[in-house]
Amino acid sequence: MWYNVGMKILLTGGTGYIGSHTAVELVAAGYKEIVIFDNLSNSKELVMAKIAEISGIEPEFVEGDILDKVALKGLFKKHKFDAVMHFAGLKAVGESVEKPLQYYETNVGGTVNLLEAMRVAGCKKIIFSSSATVYGEHAEVPYSEDAPTGQGITNPYGETKHVIEEILKDVAESESGWQVVILRYFNPVGNHPSGLIGEDPNGIPNNLMPIVMKVARGEMAELLIFGDDYDTPDGSGVRDFIHVVDLAKGHVAALEKLSGLAADDSAILIYNLGTGGGRSVFEVIATYEKHAGKKLPRRVVDRRLGDIGEVYAGVEKAARELGWKTELDLDDAMRDTLKFLG
Ligand code: NAD
Ligand code: WQD
């Protein structure tokens, strides 16, 4: 099949963890006109050189904030984008409870600014980074895209993702030609097999793997395992851990889906991006330790507030409509994590 690889694509938040891996996979798939717009609040400009080292092409980098309407306007004036992949935002669940206004402002307000700049410029294709968190705590596994969303979300971060999804649906219905893909990520792990790019958050992370990495580096004393009394095979939490390279390829598949639509067709397409299976926290740790050849200091503590026992994705829709499924597993993710750790 022929795809429109001549498209010019904007990646907001493109120096971040998922955006940088997606930039690499876009270039690998032939998309060479990429512009990254990021305020570097949770990433480093050095990532640009790493993307170039891996892919042979350095996308254009613009330092800027999605809260800056003037900067966005200028960006869309300078470039005629065919599509936007919108990664920029704040993602620390715990921090969102302490700073809800900052999360609503950046995630929701920033997305509204971006959509307005797109509308004015006539760019109507957008792929949005949503999250399994929109399903709330009452959904049944495997989560299906048809399951209700927005009920029982336990933190402001998750609420922002739900609200943005609703905004995108309204925008897609507001005038013809809006083509929106909402990708609900499950638990991204691993990094590029080159070891050159990976998850390197500023500040104290919330997610399991960044914490494992901090403990491995000796920057945190021990890994706290949040509960071993869930109704799961080994008692620890079960999640759908997806290798970030597979996740990045899911974005290329979504873009190709969009480029196959007629220009004035409106669409709102929603896909889970996960492996379709759950692995436990103990399994992740054991797999990491197998590849590292040493044990991680760790201790089981009480369950974390708001956590649930088991989460994994239904993945048939993405397979059927995007022709995409994961190819890598937890062993790949842990091996690649160790390469990034160096
Ligand atoms: P990340 O923090 O590594 O990347 C986000 C990027 O956005 C960073 O480079 C940051 O500097 C930039 N950014 C933040 N605020 C900005 C602003 N106001 N203007 C411009 N740039 C800004 O996070 P990630 O893991 O790559 O996540 C990307 C997207 O995917 C986020 O929207 C996140 O909510 C979503 N998501 C992530 C996960 C996950 O577990 N990593 C899961 C589901 C959804
Ligand atoms: C995974 C498992 C923890 C840390 C969150 C968001 C979701 C998405 C991914 C952005 C759970 C356990 C964790 C630790 C532990 N992000 N754990 N010790 O909570 O599934 O999902 O990140 O959109 O929206 O809600 O991910 O990595 O925090 O936790 O035992 O120090 O690891 O209890 O079972 P989670 P996580």
CSV table of C-alpha atoms and ligand atoms in Angstrom, one decimal:
chain,number,residue,atom,x,y,z
A,1,MET,CA,0.0,0.0,0.0
A,2,TRP,CA,1.2,3.5,-0.8
A,3,TYR,CA,1.1,6.1,2.0
A,4,ASN,CA,1.6,9.8,1.8
A,5,VAL,CA,5.1,9.9,3.3
A,6,GLY,CA,5.4,13.5,2.0
A,7,MET,CA,3.2,14.7,4.8
A,8,LYS,CA,4.6,17.3,7.2
A,9,ILE,CA,3.9,16.3,10.8
A,10,LEU,CA,4.0,18.3,14.0
A,11,LEU,CA,4.9,16.4,17.2
A,12,THR,CA,4.0,18.4,20.3
A,13,GLY,CA,6.0,17.0,23.2
A,14,GLY,CA,8.2,15.3,20.7
A,15,THR,CA,11.4,15.3,22.8
A,16,GLY,CA,9.6,13.3,25.5
A,17,TYR,CA,9.6,9.6,26.0
A,18,ILE,CA,6.9,8.5,23.6
A,19,GLY,CA,7.2,11.4,21.2
A,20,SER,CA,10.9,10.8,20.6
A,21,HIS,CA,10.4,7.1,19.9
A,22,THR,CA,7.6,8.0,17.5
A,23,ALA,CA,9.8,10.4,15.7
A,24,VAL,CA,12.3,7.6,15.1
A,25,GLU,CA,9.6,5.2,13.8
A,26,LEU,CA,8.1,7.9,11.6
A,27,VAL,CA,11.5,8.5,9.9
A,28,ALA,CA,11.9,4.7,9.6
A,29,ALA,CA,8.5,4.5,7.8
A,30,GLY,CA,9.6,7.2,5.4
A,31,TYR,CA,8.1,10.3,7.0
A,32,LYS,CA,10.9,12.8,6.9
A,33,GLU,CA,9.2,16.2,7.4
A,34,ILE,CA,8.8,16.3,11.1
A,35,VAL,CA,8.8,19.3,13.4
A,36,ILE,CA,9.0,18.9,17.2
A,37,PHE,CA,7.5,21.6,19.5
A,38,ASP,CA,8.3,21.1,23.1
A,39,ASN,CA,8.9,23.4,26.1
A,40,LEU,CA,11.5,20.9,27.5
A,41,SER,CA,9.8,20.9,30.9
A,42,ASN,CA,10.2,17.1,31.1
A,43,SER,CA,12.8,16.4,28.4
A,44,LYS,CA,16.1,17.6,27.0
A,45,GLU,CA,17.1,19.2,23.7
A,46,LEU,CA,19.9,16.6,23.4
A,47,VAL,CA,17.2,14.1,22.4
A,48,MET,CA,17.1,15.8,19.0
A,49,ALA,CA,20.7,14.7,18.3
A,50,LYS,CA,19.9,11.2,19.5
A,51,ILE,CA,16.9,11.0,17.2
A,52,ALA,CA,19.3,12.1,14.4
A,53,GLU,CA,21.9,9.5,15.4
A,54,ILE,CA,19.3,6.7,15.2
A,55,SER,CA,17.4,7.7,12.2
A,56,GLY,CA,19.8,9.7,10.1
A,57,ILE,CA,17.5,12.7,10.1
A,58,GLU,CA,17.2,15.5,12.6
A,59,PRO,CA,13.7,16.9,12.7
A,60,GLU,CA,13.3,20.6,13.2
A,61,PHE,CA,13.1,21.6,16.8
A,62,VAL,CA,11.1,24.6,18.1
A,63,GLU,CA,11.2,25.3,21.8
A,64,GLY,CA,7.8,26.5,22.8
A,65,ASP,CA,4.8,26.0,25.1
A,66,ILE,CA,1.3,24.9,24.1
A,67,LEU,CA,0.0,27.5,26.5
A,68,ASP,CA,1.6,30.2,24.3
A,69,LYS,CA,-1.1,31.0,21.7
A,70,VAL,CA,1.2,33.4,19.9
A,71,ALA,CA,4.0,30.8,19.5
A,72,LEU,CA,1.5,28.2,18.2
A,73,LYS,CA,0.1,30.7,15.7
A,74,GLY,CA,3.6,31.5,14.5
A,75,LEU,CA,4.4,27.8,14.2
A,76,PHE,CA,1.3,27.1,12.1
A,77,LYS,CA,2.1,30.2,10.0
A,78,LYS,CA,5.7,29.0,9.3
A,79,HIS,CA,4.8,25.4,8.5
A,80,LYS,CA,1.9,23.9,6.6
A,81,PHE,CA,1.3,20.8,8.7
A,82,ASP,CA,-0.7,17.9,7.3
A,83,ALA,CA,-1.2,16.3,10.7
A,84,VAL,CA,-0.4,16.7,14.4
A,85,MET,CA,0.6,14.1,16.9
A,86,HIS,CA,-0.2,15.7,20.3
A,87,PHE,CA,2.0,14.3,23.1
A,88,ALA,CA,2.7,17.4,25.1
A,89,GLY,CA,1.3,17.5,28.5
A,90,LEU,CA,1.8,16.7,32.2
A,91,LYS,CA,1.6,13.1,33.2
A,92,ALA,CA,2.4,12.5,36.9
A,93,VAL,CA,-0.7,11.1,38.5
A,94,GLY,CA,0.4,12.0,42.1
A,95,GLU,CA,1.4,15.5,41.2
A,96,SER,CA,-1.9,16.0,39.5
A,97,VAL,CA,-3.7,15.5,42.8
A,98,GLU,CA,-1.5,18.3,44.4
A,99,LYS,CA,-1.6,20.7,41.4
A,100,PRO,CA,-4.9,20.0,39.6
A,101,LEU,CA,-5.1,23.5,38.1
A,102,GLN,CA,-1.7,23.2,36.5
A,103,TYR,CA,-2.8,19.9,35.0
A,104,TYR,CA,-6.2,21.2,33.7
A,105,GLU,CA,-4.4,24.3,32.4
A,106,THR,CA,-1.6,22.5,30.6
A,107,ASN,CA,-3.4,19.4,29.4
A,108,VAL,CA,-6.9,20.8,28.7
A,109,GLY,CA,-6.1,24.4,28.0
A,110,GLY,CA,-3.0,23.6,26.0
A,111,THR,CA,-5.0,21.2,23.8
A,112,VAL,CA,-7.7,23.8,23.2
A,113,ASN,CA,-5.0,26.3,22.1
A,114,LEU,CA,-3.5,23.7,19.8
A,115,LEU,CA,-6.9,22.8,18.3
A,116,GLU,CA,-7.7,26.5,17.7
A,117,ALA,CA,-4.3,27.0,16.0
A,118,MET,CA,-5.0,24.0,13.8
A,119,ARG,CA,-8.5,25.2,13.0
A,120,VAL,CA,-7.3,28.6,11.9
A,121,ALA,CA,-4.5,27.0,9.8
A,122,GLY,CA,-6.9,24.4,8.3
A,123,CYS,CA,-5.0,21.5,9.6
A,124,LYS,CA,-7.6,19.0,10.8
A,125,LYS,CA,-5.8,15.7,11.4
A,126,ILE,CA,-4.8,15.0,15.0
A,127,ILE,CA,-3.6,11.9,16.8
A,128,PHE,CA,-3.9,12.3,20.6
A,129,SER,CA,-2.1,10.6,23.4
A,130,SER,CA,-4.9,9.3,25.7
A,131,SER,CA,-4.7,6.7,28.4
A,132,ALA,CA,-6.3,3.6,29.7
A,133,THR,CA,-7.0,5.7,32.8
A,134,VAL,CA,-10.1,7.1,31.0
A,135,TYR,CA,-11.9,3.8,31.6
A,136,GLY,CA,-12.0,4.4,35.4
A,137,GLU,CA,-11.9,1.7,38.0
A,138,HIS,CA,-15.1,-0.1,37.1
A,139,ALA,CA,-14.3,-1.4,33.6
A,140,GLU,CA,-13.9,-5.1,33.0
A,141,VAL,CA,-10.7,-6.7,31.5
A,142,PRO,CA,-9.9,-6.8,28.7
A,143,TYR,CA,-10.9,-3.1,28.3
A,144,SER,CA,-12.8,-2.6,25.1
A,145,GLU,CA,-12.9,0.8,23.3
A,146,ASP,CA,-16.7,0.6,23.7
A,147,ALA,CA,-16.6,0.5,27.5
A,148,PRO,CA,-17.9,3.6,29.3
A,149,THR,CA,-15.3,6.2,30.1
A,150,GLY,CA,-15.1,9.0,32.7
A,151,GLN,CA,-16.7,7.1,35.5
A,152,GLY,CA,-14.6,6.4,38.6
A,153,ILE,CA,-11.5,8.2,37.4
A,154,THR,CA,-9.5,8.7,40.6
A,155,ASN,CA,-7.2,11.6,39.8
A,156,PRO,CA,-7.1,15.0,38.0
A,157,TYR,CA,-4.6,13.6,35.4
A,158,GLY,CA,-7.1,11.0,34.3
A,159,GLU,CA,-9.9,13.5,34.2
A,160,THR,CA,-7.9,15.8,31.9
A,161,LYS,CA,-7.5,12.9,29.4
A,162,HIS,CA,-11.2,12.2,29.6
A,163,VAL,CA,-12.2,15.8,29.1
A,164,ILE,CA,-9.8,16.2,26.2
A,165,GLU,CA,-11.4,13.1,24.5
A,166,GLU,CA,-14.8,14.8,24.9
A,167,ILE,CA,-13.4,18.0,23.4
A,168,LEU,CA,-12.0,16.1,20.5
A,169,LYS,CA,-15.3,14.4,19.9
A,170,ASP,CA,-17.1,17.8,19.9
A,171,VAL,CA,-14.6,19.3,17.6
A,172,ALA,CA,-14.8,16.4,15.1
A,173,GLU,CA,-18.6,16.9,15.0
A,174,SER,CA,-18.4,20.7,14.6
A,175,GLU,CA,-17.4,20.9,11.0
A,176,SER,CA,-16.5,18.5,8.2
A,177,GLY,CA,-12.9,17.4,7.7
A,178,TRP,CA,-11.8,16.9,11.2
A,179,GLN,CA,-10.0,13.5,11.5
A,180,VAL,CA,-9.2,12.6,15.0
A,181,VAL,CA,-7.5,9.5,16.3
A,182,ILE,CA,-7.5,8.9,20.1
A,183,LEU,CA,-4.9,6.4,21.2
A,184,ARG,CA,-5.4,5.0,24.7
A,185,TYR,CA,-2.0,3.8,25.8
A,186,PHE,CA,-1.7,1.1,28.5
A,187,ASN,CA,1.6,0.9,30.3
A,188,PRO,CA,4.5,1.9,28.1
A,189,VAL,CA,7.9,0.5,29.1
A,190,GLY,CA,11.3,-0.1,27.6
A,191,ASN,CA,13.1,2.2,25.1
A,192,HIS,CA,14.8,2.2,21.8
A,193,PRO,CA,17.1,-0.9,21.4
A,194,SER,CA,20.0,1.5,20.5
A,195,GLY,CA,19.9,2.6,24.2
A,196,LEU,CA,20.2,6.2,22.9
A,197,ILE,CA,16.7,7.4,23.9
A,198,GLY,CA,14.5,6.3,26.7
A,199,GLU,CA,12.4,7.5,29.6
A,200,ASP,CA,14.4,10.0,31.6
A,201,PRO,CA,11.9,12.1,33.6
A,202,ASN,CA,12.9,15.2,35.5
A,203,GLY,CA,11.9,15.0,39.2
A,204,ILE,CA,10.5,12.0,41.1
A,205,PRO,CA,8.7,9.5,38.9
A,206,ASN,CA,5.4,7.8,39.7
A,207,ASN,CA,5.5,4.9,37.2
A,208,LEU,CA,7.0,1.5,37.9
A,209,MET,CA,9.9,1.4,35.4
A,210,PRO,CA,11.3,4.9,36.0
A,211,ILE,CA,11.4,4.0,39.6
A,212,VAL,CA,13.1,0.6,38.9
A,213,MET,CA,15.7,2.6,36.9
A,214,LYS,CA,16.3,5.1,39.8
A,215,VAL,CA,16.7,2.2,42.2
A,216,ALA,CA,19.1,0.4,39.8
A,217,ARG,CA,21.2,3.6,39.5
A,218,GLY,CA,21.2,4.0,43.3
A,219,GLU,CA,19.3,7.2,43.2
A,220,MET,CA,16.5,5.7,45.2
A,221,ALA,CA,17.2,3.2,48.1
A,222,GLU,CA,14.5,0.6,47.3
A,223,LEU,CA,11.5,-0.2,45.2
A,224,LEU,CA,8.2,-0.2,47.1
A,225,ILE,CA,5.8,-2.8,45.8
A,226,PHE,CA,2.3,-1.5,46.2
A,227,GLY,CA,0.5,-4.6,47.5
A,228,ASP,CA,0.8,-8.3,47.2
A,229,ASP,CA,-2.8,-9.1,48.2
A,230,TYR,CA,-4.7,-8.4,45.0
A,231,ASP,CA,-6.8,-11.2,43.5
A,232,THR,CA,-4.2,-11.9,40.8
A,233,PRO,CA,-2.0,-15.0,40.3
A,234,ASP,CA,0.9,-13.7,42.5
A,235,GLY,CA,-1.0,-11.1,44.4
A,236,SER,CA,0.8,-8.1,42.8
A,237,GLY,CA,-0.8,-5.7,40.4
A,238,VAL,CA,-1.3,-6.8,36.8
A,239,ARG,CA,-0.9,-4.3,33.9
A,240,ASP,CA,-0.5,-4.4,30.1
A,241,PHE,CA,3.1,-3.4,29.7
A,242,ILE,CA,3.7,-2.3,26.1
A,243,HIS,CA,7.2,-1.8,24.6
A,244,VAL,CA,7.4,1.9,23.6
A,245,VAL,CA,8.8,0.9,20.2
A,246,ASP,CA,5.5,-1.0,19.5
A,247,LEU,CA,3.6,1.9,20.8
A,248,ALA,CA,5.5,4.3,18.5
A,249,LYS,CA,4.7,2.0,15.6
A,250,GLY,CA,1.0,2.2,16.6
A,251,HIS,CA,1.2,6.0,15.8
A,252,VAL,CA,2.6,5.4,12.4
A,253,ALA,CA,-0.3,2.9,11.7
A,254,ALA,CA,-2.8,5.6,13.0
A,255,LEU,CA,-1.3,8.2,10.7
A,256,GLU,CA,-1.6,5.8,7.8
A,257,LYS,CA,-5.2,5.2,8.7
A,258,LEU,CA,-5.8,9.0,8.6
A,259,SER,CA,-4.0,9.4,5.3
A,260,GLY,CA,-6.3,6.8,3.8
A,261,LEU,CA,-9.4,9.0,4.5
A,262,ALA,CA,-10.9,11.3,2.0
A,263,ALA,CA,-10.1,15.0,2.8
A,264,ASP,CA,-13.6,16.1,3.7
A,265,ASP,CA,-14.5,13.0,5.7
A,266,SER,CA,-14.9,13.6,9.4
A,267,ALA,CA,-13.7,10.8,11.7
A,268,ILE,CA,-13.2,10.1,15.4
A,269,LEU,CA,-11.4,6.8,15.8
A,270,ILE,CA,-10.5,5.4,19.1
A,271,TYR,CA,-7.9,2.6,19.7
A,272,ASN,CA,-6.4,0.9,22.6
A,273,LEU,CA,-2.6,0.4,22.3
A,274,GLY,CA,-1.6,-2.5,24.4
A,275,THR,CA,-0.4,-6.1,24.1
A,276,GLY,CA,-3.7,-7.6,25.0
A,277,GLY,CA,-2.3,-9.4,28.1
A,278,GLY,CA,-1.4,-8.7,31.6
A,279,ARG,CA,1.9,-9.2,33.4
A,280,SER,CA,2.4,-8.7,37.2
A,281,VAL,CA,4.6,-6.3,39.0
A,282,PHE,CA,6.6,-9.3,40.4
A,283,GLU,CA,7.0,-10.6,36.9
A,284,VAL,CA,8.4,-7.3,35.7
A,285,ILE,CA,10.8,-7.2,38.6
A,286,ALA,CA,11.9,-10.8,38.0
A,287,THR,CA,12.4,-10.2,34.2
A,288,TYR,CA,14.4,-7.1,35.0
A,289,GLU,CA,16.6,-8.9,37.5
A,290,LYS,CA,17.1,-11.8,35.1
A,291,HIS,CA,18.6,-9.4,32.5
A,292,ALA,CA,20.5,-7.3,35.0
A,293,GLY,CA,21.9,-10.4,36.8
A,294,LYS,CA,21.3,-8.8,40.1
A,295,LYS,CA,18.5,-8.3,42.6
A,296,LEU,CA,16.8,-4.9,43.2
A,297,PRO,CA,16.4,-3.8,46.8
A,298,ARG,CA,12.6,-3.9,47.3
A,299,ARG,CA,9.9,-4.2,49.9
A,300,VAL,CA,6.2,-4.9,49.8
A,301,VAL,CA,4.0,-2.2,51.3
A,302,ASP,CA,0.3,-1.4,51.3
A,303,ARG,CA,-1.7,-0.9,48.2
A,304,ARG,CA,-1.4,2.5,46.6
A,305,LEU,CA,-4.6,4.6,46.9
A,306,GLY,CA,-6.6,4.5,43.6
A,307,ASP,CA,-4.8,1.4,42.2
A,308,ILE,CA,-6.8,-1.6,41.0
A,309,GLY,CA,-5.7,-5.2,40.6
A,310,GLU,CA,-5.8,-6.0,37.0
A,311,VAL,CA,-5.7,-3.9,33.8
A,312,TYR,CA,-5.2,-5.0,30.2
A,313,ALA,CA,-6.3,-4.0,26.8
A,314,GLY,CA,-8.6,-5.4,24.2
A,315,VAL,CA,-6.6,-5.1,21.1
A,316,GLU,CA,-8.7,-6.6,18.3
A,317,LYS,CA,-9.9,-3.2,17.1
A,318,ALA,CA,-6.4,-1.9,16.5
A,319,ALA,CA,-5.4,-5.1,14.8
A,320,ARG,CA,-8.5,-5.1,12.5
A,321,GLU,CA,-8.6,-1.4,11.6
A,322,LEU,CA,-4.9,-0.4,11.9
A,323,GLY,CA,-3.3,-3.6,10.9
A,324,TRP,CA,-1.1,-3.1,14.0
A,325,LYS,CA,-0.2,-5.4,16.9
A,326,THR,CA,2.7,-5.6,19.3
A,327,GLU,CA,5.8,-7.5,18.3
A,328,LEU,CA,8.0,-7.1,21.3
A,329,ASP,CA,7.7,-8.5,24.8
A,330,LEU,CA,8.7,-7.9,28.4
A,331,ASP,CA,12.1,-9.5,27.9
A,332,ASP,CA,12.8,-7.0,25.0
A,333,ALA,CA,11.7,-4.1,27.2
A,334,MET,CA,13.9,-5.1,30.1
A,335,ARG,CA,16.9,-5.8,27.9
A,336,ASP,CA,16.5,-2.4,26.2
A,337,THR,CA,16.0,-0.7,29.6
A,338,LEU,CA,19.4,-2.0,30.6
A,339,LYS,CA,21.0,-0.7,27.4
A,340,PHE,CA,19.6,2.8,28.2
A,341,LEU,CA,20.8,2.5,31.8
A,342,GLY,CA,24.3,1.8,30.4
B,1,NAD,P1,7.0,13.0,28.6
B,1,NAD,O1,6.8,13.8,29.8
B,1,NAD,O2,8.2,12.2,28.4
B,1,NAD,O3,6.7,13.8,27.3
B,1,NAD,C1,5.8,14.9,27.3
B,1,NAD,C2,6.6,16.1,26.6
B,1,NAD,O4,5.7,17.2,26.6
B,1,NAD,C3,7.8,16.4,27.4
B,1,NAD,O5,8.9,16.5,26.5
B,1,NAD,C4,7.6,17.8,28.0
B,1,NAD,O6,8.7,18.6,28.0
B,1,NAD,C5,6.5,18.3,27.0
B,1,NAD,N1,5.6,19.3,27.5
B,1,NAD,C6,5.0,19.3,28.7
B,1,NAD,N2,4.3,20.4,28.9
B,1,NAD,C7,4.4,21.1,27.8
B,1,NAD,C8,3.9,22.4,27.3
B,1,NAD,N3,3.1,23.1,28.1
B,1,NAD,N4,4.2,22.8,26.1
B,1,NAD,C9,5.0,22.1,25.3
B,1,NAD,N5,5.6,20.9,25.7
B,1,NAD,C10,5.2,20.4,26.9
B,1,NAD,O7,5.7,11.9,28.6
B,1,NAD,P2,5.4,10.7,27.7
B,1,NAD,O8,5.4,9.5,28.6
B,1,NAD,O9,6.2,10.7,26.5
B,1,NAD,O10,3.9,11.0,27.4
B,1,NAD,C11,3.4,11.6,26.2
B,1,NAD,C12,1.9,11.7,26.2
B,1,NAD,O11,1.4,10.4,26.4
B,1,NAD,C13,1.4,12.5,27.4
B,1,NAD,O12,0.3,13.3,26.9
B,1,NAD,C14,1.0,11.5,28.4
B,1,NAD,O13,-0.1,12.0,29.2
B,1,NAD,C15,0.5,10.4,27.5
B,1,NAD,N6,0.5,9.1,28.2
B,1,NAD,C16,1.7,8.6,28.7
B,1,NAD,C17,1.7,7.4,29.3
B,1,NAD,C18,2.9,6.9,30.0
B,1,NAD,O14,2.8,6.0,30.9
B,1,NAD,N7,4.1,7.3,29.7
B,1,NAD,C19,0.5,6.6,29.4
B,1,NAD,C20,-0.6,7.1,28.8
B,1,NAD,C21,-0.6,8.4,28.2
B,2,WQD,C1,2.0,-0.1,37.5
B,2,WQD,C2,2.0,-1.1,38.6
B,2,WQD,C3,1.5,-0.2,40.8
B,2,WQD,C4,5.2,2.1,41.2
B,2,WQD,C5,-0.4,5.0,35.4
B,2,WQD,C6,-1.5,5.9,34.9
B,2,WQD,C7,-1.9,5.6,33.5
B,2,WQD,C8,-0.7,5.6,32.6
B,2,WQD,C9,0.4,4.7,33.1
B,2,WQD,C10,-0.3,7.9,31.9
B,2,WQD,C11,0.8,-0.8,39.6
B,2,WQD,C12,2.9,-0.8,40.7
B,2,WQD,C13,4.2,1.2,40.7
B,2,WQD,C14,6.0,1.6,42.3
B,2,WQD,C15,4.6,-0.4,42.4
B,2,WQD,N1,0.0,6.9,32.5
B,2,WQD,N2,3.9,0.0,41.3
B,2,WQD,N3,5.6,0.4,42.9
B,2,WQD,O1,-0.8,3.1,37.8
B,2,WQD,O2,-0.9,1.3,36.0
B,2,WQD,O3,-0.9,3.6,35.3
B,2,WQD,O4,0.7,5.1,34.4
B,2,WQD,O5,-1.3,8.1,31.2
B,2,WQD,O6,-2.8,6.6,33.2
B,2,WQD,O7,-2.6,5.8,35.8
B,2,WQD,O8,1.2,2.7,36.2
B,2,WQD,O9,3.6,2.4,36.5
B,2,WQD,O10,2.3,3.7,38.2
B,2,WQD,O11,2.0,1.2,38.1
B,2,WQD,O12,4.4,-1.5,42.9
B,2,WQD,O13,6.9,2.3,42.9
B,2,WQD,O14,3.2,-1.0,39.4
B,2,WQD,O15,0.9,-0.4,42.0
B,2,WQD,O16,0.3,-2.1,40.0
B,2,WQD,P1,-0.4,2.6,36.4
B,2,WQD,P2,2.3,2.6,37.3
